Amino acid sequence: MEARAIAKYVRISPLKVNFICAEIRGKQVDEALAMLKFTPKRGARELAKVLQSAVANAENNLNLDRENLIVTEAYANDGPTMKRYRPKAKGMAYPILKRSSHIGVVVAERE
């Protein structure tokens, strides 16, 4: 049995969040939450929210025990990109890409 949670359209680059996702994959849920709590990055806060949601889904919807849960998947996929332009020299325009991401976490029972 596995439970999942997804946060969509989070205004942070998926590249920044994927570094943190790699840290918690395969870890026990409480250990992963402790790591995220002390990681000084904005993406860690967003990922912690999604992980807590996945744990709550597992406990309330599937009646799984929190002690046996591990993070099987953690990912940050590309969301839509907002395109903005900045004026540059000689009448040129410089594109600014404001990226967003869809952050997902899947937790399952240890076997």
GROMACS .gro file of C-alpha atoms in nm:
model
  111
    1MET     CA    1   0.000   0.000   0.000
    2GLU     CA    2   0.127   0.344  -0.083
    3ALA     CA    3   0.000   0.695  -0.023
    4ARG     CA    4   0.089   1.000  -0.223
    5ALA     CA    5   0.059   1.377  -0.212
    6ILE     CA    6   0.126   1.637  -0.481
    7ALA     CA    7   0.166   2.014  -0.457
    8LYS     CA    8   0.110   2.178  -0.794
    9TYR     CA    9   0.223   2.512  -0.931
   10VAL     CA   10   0.478   2.582  -0.657
   11ARG     CA   11   0.677   2.891  -0.758
   12ILE     CA   12   1.027   2.744  -0.722
   13SER     CA   13   1.252   2.593  -0.984
   14PRO     CA   14   1.231   2.212  -0.999
   15LEU     CA   15   1.611   2.191  -1.018
   16LYS     CA   16   1.641   2.348  -0.672
   17VAL     CA   17   1.387   2.109  -0.520
   18ASN     CA   18   1.524   1.793  -0.686
   19PHE     CA   19   1.853   1.827  -0.496
   20ILE     CA   20   1.659   1.806  -0.171
   21CYS     CA   21   1.435   1.524  -0.301
   22ALA     CA   22   1.743   1.310  -0.359
   23GLU     CA   23   1.837   1.349   0.009
   24ILE     CA   24   1.513   1.202   0.148
   25ARG     CA   25   1.444   0.918  -0.096
   26GLY     CA   26   1.451   0.581   0.081
   27LYS     CA   27   1.454   0.732   0.430
   28GLN     CA   28   1.211   0.662   0.714
   29VAL     CA   29   0.942   0.934   0.733
   30ASP     CA   30   1.038   1.086   1.069
   31GLU     CA   31   1.406   1.091   0.974
   32ALA     CA   32   1.323   1.262   0.643
   33LEU     CA   33   1.109   1.526   0.819
   34ALA     CA   34   1.394   1.595   1.064
   35MET     CA   35   1.637   1.639   0.775
   36LEU     CA   36   1.400   1.878   0.597
   37LYS     CA   37   1.342   2.079   0.913
   38PHE     CA   38   1.713   2.159   0.943
   39THR     CA   39   1.783   2.212   0.573
   40PRO     CA   40   1.815   2.591   0.518
   41LYS     CA   41   1.649   2.603   0.176
   42ARG     CA   42   1.304   2.722   0.071
   43GLY     CA   43   1.242   2.404  -0.126
   44ALA     CA   44   1.286   2.200   0.193
   45ARG     CA   45   0.990   2.382   0.352
   46GLU     CA   46   0.768   2.308   0.053
   47LEU     CA   47   0.882   1.945   0.041
   48ALA     CA   48   0.817   1.901   0.414
   49LYS     CA   49   0.457   2.018   0.366
   50VAL     CA   50   0.401   1.765   0.089
   51LEU     CA   51   0.564   1.486   0.292
   52GLN     CA   52   0.343   1.562   0.594
   53SER     CA   53   0.040   1.550   0.367
   54ALA     CA   54   0.143   1.212   0.226
   55VAL     CA   55   0.192   1.075   0.578
   56ALA     CA   56  -0.151   1.205   0.682
   57ASN     CA   57  -0.304   1.040   0.375
   58ALA     CA   58  -0.139   0.710   0.468
   59GLU     CA   59  -0.254   0.724   0.831
   60ASN     CA   60  -0.609   0.847   0.778
   61ASN     CA   61  -0.710   0.695   0.444
   62LEU     CA   62  -0.518   0.367   0.441
   63ASN     CA   63  -0.474   0.304   0.819
   64LEU     CA   64  -0.097   0.254   0.783
   65ASP     CA   65   0.141   0.279   1.080
   66ARG     CA   66   0.369   0.585   1.074
   67GLU     CA   67   0.663   0.389   1.220
   68ASN     CA   68   0.679   0.159   0.916
   69LEU     CA   69   0.652   0.429   0.646
   70ILE     CA   70   0.941   0.510   0.415
   71VAL     CA   71   0.971   0.763   0.134
   72THR     CA   72   0.971   0.557  -0.185
   73GLU     CA   73   0.948   0.848  -0.431
   74ALA     CA   74   1.017   1.220  -0.407
   75TYR     CA   75   1.023   1.430  -0.722
   76ALA     CA   76   0.979   1.780  -0.859
   77ASN     CA   77   0.853   1.796  -1.217
   78ASP     CA   78   0.832   2.103  -1.438
   79GLY     CA   79   0.522   2.316  -1.404
   80PRO     CA   80   0.431   2.601  -1.636
   81THR     CA   81   0.694   2.870  -1.689
   82MET     CA   82   0.601   3.238  -1.672
   83LYS     CA   83   0.788   3.435  -1.936
   84ARG     CA   84   0.892   3.792  -1.860
   85TYR     CA   85   1.122   4.024  -2.053
   86ARG     CA   86   1.383   4.274  -1.939
   87PRO     CA   87   1.508   4.556  -2.160
   88LYS     CA   88   1.874   4.538  -2.259
   89ALA     CA   89   2.114   4.750  -2.463
   90LYS     CA   90   2.039   4.852  -2.825
   91GLY     CA   91   1.665   4.789  -2.795
   92MET     CA   92   1.704   4.420  -2.724
   93ALA     CA   93   1.485   4.219  -2.488
   94TYR     CA   94   1.626   3.964  -2.245
   95PRO     CA   95   1.391   3.677  -2.144
   96ILE     CA   96   1.341   3.595  -1.777
   97LEU     CA   97   1.193   3.250  -1.710
   98LYS     CA   98   1.005   3.221  -1.381
   99ARG     CA   99   0.980   2.846  -1.336
  100SER     CA  100   0.729   2.655  -1.130
  101SER     CA  101   0.715   2.292  -1.025
  102HIS     CA  102   0.483   2.011  -0.928
  103ILE     CA  103   0.627   1.848  -0.613
  104GLY     CA  104   0.522   1.492  -0.531
  105VAL     CA  105   0.598   1.243  -0.255
  106VAL     CA  106   0.500   0.875  -0.230
  107VAL     CA  107   0.525   0.688   0.100
  108ALA     CA  108   0.481   0.314   0.148
  109GLU     CA  109   0.516   0.056   0.423
  110ARG     CA  110   0.855  -0.104   0.481
  111GLU     CA  111   0.860  -0.468   0.372
   0.00000   0.00000   0.00000
